[in-house]
């Protein structure tokens, strides 16, 4: 099995098209054509993780946070990132990271958090802007099927849990071949009428070059007619964070206790508990929002979505000040909110490739210590 095959399995679930513009999801170190001897999964790549991969005989590390995030101007071993890169290269270890793509994909980080908390997801907290294109091309009827299949093989026509998706309309195309042309059908100097199929397929924007090259190679015409249309709206389920409802109403105290138990954090930073209602009872939480990682920028989205509580990490002091009277905030820490990514990657790989060595790091721990 090649490393590229494992990456393809992960990106079938969380395509790179779903990552944020500032992110660096993808192969960080190594060659995808290399045969894989085993996979070590972690949140962050450190020199200790590289050593663990070596000891386990794994030549692929799959991480959530990118090892290379900011540009490297030199490799001298002056930082942990440089040491990790140098040691990985020396040991023949590839490093692949999938960061905000798995944050934004349906069933990704926030969906997993919701499942752990007993929250039924109703909507995406902050849907992504369109990341898709629509390709429209006209093909002679007799060649429509072969062109369609080639486009599917190049990655077009895949949408969520469906593939080979297209829309087709039969019609008649006209053209006149001029001097110097070599028409596939018709004669030079004569207006030709051809029965054609208009094929429309969706594709992630980052696949445009591959799909366009494929179309030019397989289309029978000397000068195929086609266009890419943008923007095309994608599903609202693609984006950051989720909004949902608890299976049972909980007081703020009960909710915080559940959050701490589920995510294994000894403390949680919270806004003051909601005051008692007119009957002297503790208000019960039902509609909640959550986002793995640094989600402070989406508190306003949670308020607009009607959430009574919001679970995330790295929430700023002034966010607590500004929103204390509008929503119950629960900050559980960055590592706690994203350590579930190890299980996400583990399930993807082991379900696709059975009887293959896949490990979740045993040496990785939270870099923040609570005293």
CSV table of N, CA, C and O in Angstrom, one decimal, residues 125 317 329 343 359:
chain,number,residue,atom,x,y,z
A,125,UNK,N,-22.7,25.7,12.2
A,125,UNK,CA,-22.6,27.0,12.8
A,125,UNK,C,-22.2,28.1,11.8
A,125,UNK,O,-22.8,29.1,11.8
A,317,UNK,N,-10.7,36.8,26.9
A,317,UNK,CA,-11.3,37.5,28.1
A,317,UNK,C,-12.4,38.4,27.7
A,317,UNK,O,-13.5,38.4,28.3
A,329,UNK,N,-21.0,30.5,27.9
A,329,UNK,CA,-19.7,30.1,27.3
A,329,UNK,C,-19.0,29.0,28.1
A,329,UNK,O,-18.9,29.2,29.3
A,343,UNK,N,-9.1,9.6,16.9
A,343,UNK,CA,-10.1,8.5,16.6
A,343,UNK,C,-10.7,8.7,15.2
A,343,UNK,O,-11.0,7.6,14.6
A,359,UNK,N,-1.5,3.2,14.6
A,359,UNK,CA,-1.4,3.4,16.1
A,359,UNK,C,-1.8,4.9,16.4
A,359,UNK,O,-1.6,5.8,15.6
